[in-house]
Amino acid sequence: MQITDLQVEQRMWPLLRQAFRPLFLLGASFSAIAMALWITVLGGHLNLPVYGQVMFWHAHEMLFGFVAAIVVGFLLTAVQNWTGLRATHGKTLGILMVVWLAARLLMLFGAAAPVWLVVAVDLLFLPLAAVLFAIPLIKVQQQRNLFFVPVLFLLTFCNGLMHYGLLTNRFDMQQLGSYNAVWLITLLMVIVGGRVLPMFTANGTMTPKVQPIVWLDLLALGSLWLIFILNITLISSQLPAGVMGALYAFAALTLAWRCGRWRIWVTWRVPLLWSLHLAYWMIPFGLALFALREFGVTSITTSTALHALTAGAMGNMILAMLARVSLGHSGRPLQPKPIMSAAFMLVILAALTRVLLLWLFPAMTMIGLIIAAGAWIVAYAIYVVVYLPILTTPRPDGRPG
């Protein structure tokens, strides 16, 4: 960076210096607030003037409000390392942040707002982020990471399906959009996790890096892509249950084999590592639940299996990545405060309660939801409180970002 650039950087509000700062802070805060509102509504203590209805709002906002903010914050931060070019910051990042905030407010208080306005603002965030992400990649002609761009547009398509289903009273279209958004985000977790977990584990435990088995990676990723394609095209509904059950089971086994090679047992003294490993293990667990459901275990609902991927894999991996990326990209040592270990354990508790307690003891559904929501809220609130000073102050080394 030139001296003039550094002078501009020093005058810039720290929150707008890199995408992870506002989007991690806002996304994590929103997840705790949205979960608190959701459980209060379920308990009959609150009515929300949401766009659509509350069930739609909860499913939509946890995916396209919370998760989308974190995914975009991660990608727009990582692209600077990948390309060596200054990524989205300053006024442009401020505009992106305002778009995300406006969408959340319209979704929450949009019962009386024009439908076209809510939909237009909500659908704008991911395509805008995709363009901002693509620009530096195209400038340096880096092809490897461009595939994230169509994935962001596919997520936009899933978002559009949810709105279309709501406006046409087609619950099946709402489900098509939300379920396939889950599969796409799961794919992102598998891809990014496969890149960083072996490296993080080796660096954090001072052990040799586990080298990938190319054919195993291809089978694991290929099976997940196939699951997404069969579901988004509705072909899965035309196939015998045993076919999809076998595909889910195959994906679960290959992903478990892949993750098992990364040696979770060497990470127990490093919270930033075991939290990531446990999050990744929730993916084959969720796929196994889908397989069991397809094979006739009717006590496992689609919601239960989905929440293994959302509350389980996404909730845990996001918190672990927030804690790590926020330190590393703000120039701090990768040593989180001890209370973050409690936050990691709480979000694991939230996931296991939401999935296992509601599956095995359906009579305790409301109690289970309260416990899960409470643990989630406290976990993400801990992150916000601990990392607020980090995300809103300059890097201690004076570098940009």
Short mmCIF file of N, CA, C and O in Angstrom, two decimals, residues 212-257:
data_model
loop_
_atom_site.label_atom_id
_atom_site.label_comp_id
_atom_site.label_asym_id
_atom_site.label_seq_id
_atom_site.Cartn_x
_atom_site.Cartn_y
_atom_site.Cartn_z
N PRO A 212 -4.91 -34.32 0.71
CA PRO A 212 -6.21 -34.79 0.23
C PRO A 212 -6.10 -36.03 -0.63
O PRO A 212 -5.07 -36.27 -1.27
N ILE A 213 -7.14 -36.82 -0.62
CA ILE A 213 -7.31 -37.93 -1.56
C ILE A 213 -8.25 -37.41 -2.65
O ILE A 213 -9.44 -37.20 -2.39
N VAL A 214 -7.74 -37.18 -3.82
CA VAL A 214 -8.49 -36.47 -4.86
C VAL A 214 -9.80 -37.18 -5.19
O VAL A 214 -10.87 -36.56 -5.26
N TRP A 215 -9.74 -38.50 -5.37
CA TRP A 215 -10.96 -39.21 -5.76
C TRP A 215 -12.01 -39.18 -4.65
O TRP A 215 -13.22 -39.12 -4.92
N LEU A 216 -11.56 -39.20 -3.40
CA LEU A 216 -12.50 -39.12 -2.27
C LEU A 216 -13.18 -37.75 -2.25
O LEU A 216 -14.40 -37.64 -2.04
N ASP A 217 -12.39 -36.70 -2.46
CA ASP A 217 -12.96 -35.35 -2.50
C ASP A 217 -13.96 -35.22 -3.64
O ASP A 217 -15.03 -34.61 -3.47
N LEU A 218 -13.63 -35.79 -4.78
CA LEU A 218 -14.54 -35.71 -5.93
C LEU A 218 -15.85 -36.45 -5.65
O LEU A 218 -16.93 -35.97 -6.01
N LEU A 219 -15.75 -37.60 -5.01
CA LEU A 219 -16.96 -38.36 -4.69
C LEU A 219 -17.82 -37.62 -3.67
O LEU A 219 -19.05 -37.55 -3.80
N ALA A 220 -17.19 -37.04 -2.64
CA ALA A 220 -17.94 -36.33 -1.60
C ALA A 220 -18.63 -35.11 -2.17
O ALA A 220 -19.83 -34.90 -1.97
N LEU A 221 -17.87 -34.29 -2.90
CA LEU A 221 -18.46 -33.07 -3.48
C LEU A 221 -19.45 -33.41 -4.58
O LEU A 221 -20.50 -32.78 -4.71
N GLY A 222 -19.10 -34.41 -5.39
CA GLY A 222 -20.00 -34.79 -6.48
C GLY A 222 -21.35 -35.29 -5.98
O GLY A 222 -22.40 -34.97 -6.55
N SER A 223 -21.34 -36.05 -4.89
CA SER A 223 -22.61 -36.56 -4.34
C SER A 223 -23.47 -35.41 -3.81
O SER A 223 -24.70 -35.42 -3.96
N LEU A 224 -22.83 -34.40 -3.21
CA LEU A 224 -23.59 -33.25 -2.71
C LEU A 224 -24.15 -32.43 -3.86
O LEU A 224 -25.30 -31.95 -3.80
N TRP A 225 -23.35 -32.22 -4.91
CA TRP A 225 -23.87 -31.52 -6.09
C TRP A 225 -25.05 -32.27 -6.69
O TRP A 225 -26.05 -31.67 -7.10
N LEU A 226 -24.95 -33.59 -6.73
CA LEU A 226 -26.03 -34.40 -7.29
C LEU A 226 -27.30 -34.27 -6.43
O LEU A 226 -28.41 -34.17 -6.96
N ILE A 227 -27.13 -34.28 -5.11
CA ILE A 227 -28.28 -34.08 -4.22
C ILE A 227 -28.95 -32.75 -4.51
O ILE A 227 -30.19 -32.66 -4.61
N PHE A 228 -28.16 -31.69 -4.65
CA PHE A 228 -28.72 -30.37 -4.95
C PHE A 228 -29.46 -30.38 -6.29
O PHE A 228 -30.59 -29.90 -6.39
N ILE A 229 -28.84 -30.93 -7.33
CA ILE A 229 -29.45 -30.93 -8.66
C ILE A 229 -30.75 -31.72 -8.67
O ILE A 229 -31.77 -31.27 -9.23
N LEU A 230 -30.74 -32.89 -8.05
CA LEU A 230 -31.96 -33.71 -8.03
C LEU A 230 -33.08 -33.04 -7.24
O LEU A 230 -34.27 -33.18 -7.58
N ASN A 231 -32.72 -32.30 -6.20
CA ASN A 231 -33.75 -31.62 -5.40
C ASN A 231 -34.26 -30.35 -6.08
O ASN A 231 -35.47 -30.11 -6.10
N ILE A 232 -33.38 -29.53 -6.63
CA ILE A 232 -33.81 -28.27 -7.23
C ILE A 232 -34.62 -28.51 -8.49
O ILE A 232 -35.50 -27.71 -8.84
N THR A 233 -34.37 -29.61 -9.19
CA THR A 233 -35.13 -29.93 -10.41
C THR A 233 -36.36 -30.78 -10.13
O THR A 233 -37.09 -31.14 -11.06
N LEU A 234 -36.58 -31.13 -8.86
CA LEU A 234 -37.71 -31.94 -8.42
C LEU A 234 -37.64 -33.39 -8.91
O LEU A 234 -38.61 -34.15 -8.75
N ILE A 235 -36.51 -33.78 -9.48
CA ILE A 235 -36.36 -35.17 -9.91
C ILE A 235 -36.37 -36.10 -8.70
O ILE A 235 -36.85 -37.23 -8.77
N SER A 236 -35.85 -35.61 -7.58
CA SER A 236 -35.78 -36.45 -6.37
C SER A 236 -37.16 -36.96 -5.95
O SER A 236 -37.28 -38.08 -5.45
N SER A 237 -38.19 -36.15 -6.17
CA SER A 237 -39.54 -36.56 -5.77
C SER A 237 -40.10 -37.65 -6.67
O SER A 237 -41.09 -38.30 -6.31
N GLN A 238 -39.48 -37.85 -7.84
CA GLN A 238 -39.95 -38.88 -8.77
C GLN A 238 -39.18 -40.19 -8.61
O GLN A 238 -39.55 -41.21 -9.21
N LEU A 239 -38.13 -40.18 -7.82
CA LEU A 239 -37.30 -41.36 -7.65
C LEU A 239 -37.79 -42.20 -6.47
O LEU A 239 -38.37 -41.66 -5.52
N PRO A 240 -37.55 -43.51 -6.50
CA PRO A 240 -37.87 -44.33 -5.32
C PRO A 240 -37.10 -43.84 -4.10
O PRO A 240 -35.96 -43.37 -4.21
N ALA A 241 -37.71 -43.98 -2.94
CA ALA A 241 -37.08 -43.49 -1.71
C ALA A 241 -35.71 -44.11 -1.49
O ALA A 241 -34.79 -43.46 -1.00
N GLY A 242 -35.57 -45.38 -1.90
CA GLY A 242 -34.30 -46.06 -1.70
C GLY A 242 -33.16 -45.44 -2.47
O GLY A 242 -32.00 -45.47 -2.02
N VAL A 243 -33.45 -44.85 -3.63
CA VAL A 243 -32.40 -44.24 -4.44
C VAL A 243 -31.84 -43.01 -3.74
O VAL A 243 -30.62 -42.85 -3.60
N MET A 244 -32.73 -42.12 -3.31
CA MET A 244 -32.27 -40.93 -2.60
C MET A 244 -31.65 -41.31 -1.26
O MET A 244 -30.66 -40.71 -0.83
N GLY A 245 -32.22 -42.31 -0.60
CA GLY A 245 -31.64 -42.76 0.66
C GLY A 245 -30.21 -43.25 0.48
O GLY A 245 -29.33 -42.93 1.29
N ALA A 246 -29.97 -43.99 -0.59
CA ALA A 246 -28.62 -44.48 -0.87
C ALA A 246 -27.67 -43.33 -1.18
O ALA A 246 -26.50 -43.34 -0.77
N LEU A 247 -28.17 -42.31 -1.90
CA LEU A 247 -27.34 -41.16 -2.23
C LEU A 247 -26.98 -40.37 -0.98
O LEU A 247 -25.82 -39.96 -0.80
N TYR A 248 -27.97 -40.14 -0.11
CA TYR A 248 -27.68 -39.44 1.15
C TYR A 248 -26.67 -40.23 1.99
O TYR A 248 -25.75 -39.65 2.58
N ALA A 249 -26.85 -41.55 2.05
CA ALA A 249 -25.95 -42.39 2.84
C ALA A 249 -24.54 -42.36 2.25
O ALA A 249 -23.54 -42.28 3.00
N PHE A 250 -24.44 -42.41 0.93
CA PHE A 250 -23.13 -42.37 0.27
C PHE A 250 -22.42 -41.05 0.57
O PHE A 250 -21.22 -41.03 0.89
N ALA A 251 -23.17 -39.95 0.47
CA ALA A 251 -22.58 -38.64 0.77
C ALA A 251 -22.14 -38.57 2.23
O ALA A 251 -21.06 -38.04 2.54
N ALA A 252 -22.95 -39.10 3.14
CA ALA A 252 -22.60 -39.09 4.56
C ALA A 252 -21.31 -39.88 4.81
O ALA A 252 -20.42 -39.43 5.54
N LEU A 253 -21.19 -41.05 4.19
CA LEU A 253 -20.02 -41.89 4.41
C LEU A 253 -18.76 -41.26 3.84
O LEU A 253 -17.69 -41.28 4.48
N THR A 254 -18.84 -40.73 2.63
CA THR A 254 -17.64 -40.15 2.02
C THR A 254 -17.20 -38.89 2.78
O THR A 254 -15.99 -38.67 2.97
N LEU A 255 -18.16 -38.09 3.24
CA LEU A 255 -17.80 -36.90 4.00
C LEU A 255 -17.25 -37.26 5.38
O LEU A 255 -16.33 -36.60 5.89
N ALA A 256 -17.80 -38.31 6.00
CA ALA A 256 -17.27 -38.76 7.30
C ALA A 256 -15.86 -39.30 7.14
O ALA A 256 -14.98 -39.04 7.99
N TRP A 257 -15.61 -40.06 6.08
CA TRP A 257 -14.27 -40.58 5.81
C TRP A 257 -13.30 -39.41 5.61
O TRP A 257 -12.20 -39.39 6.18
#
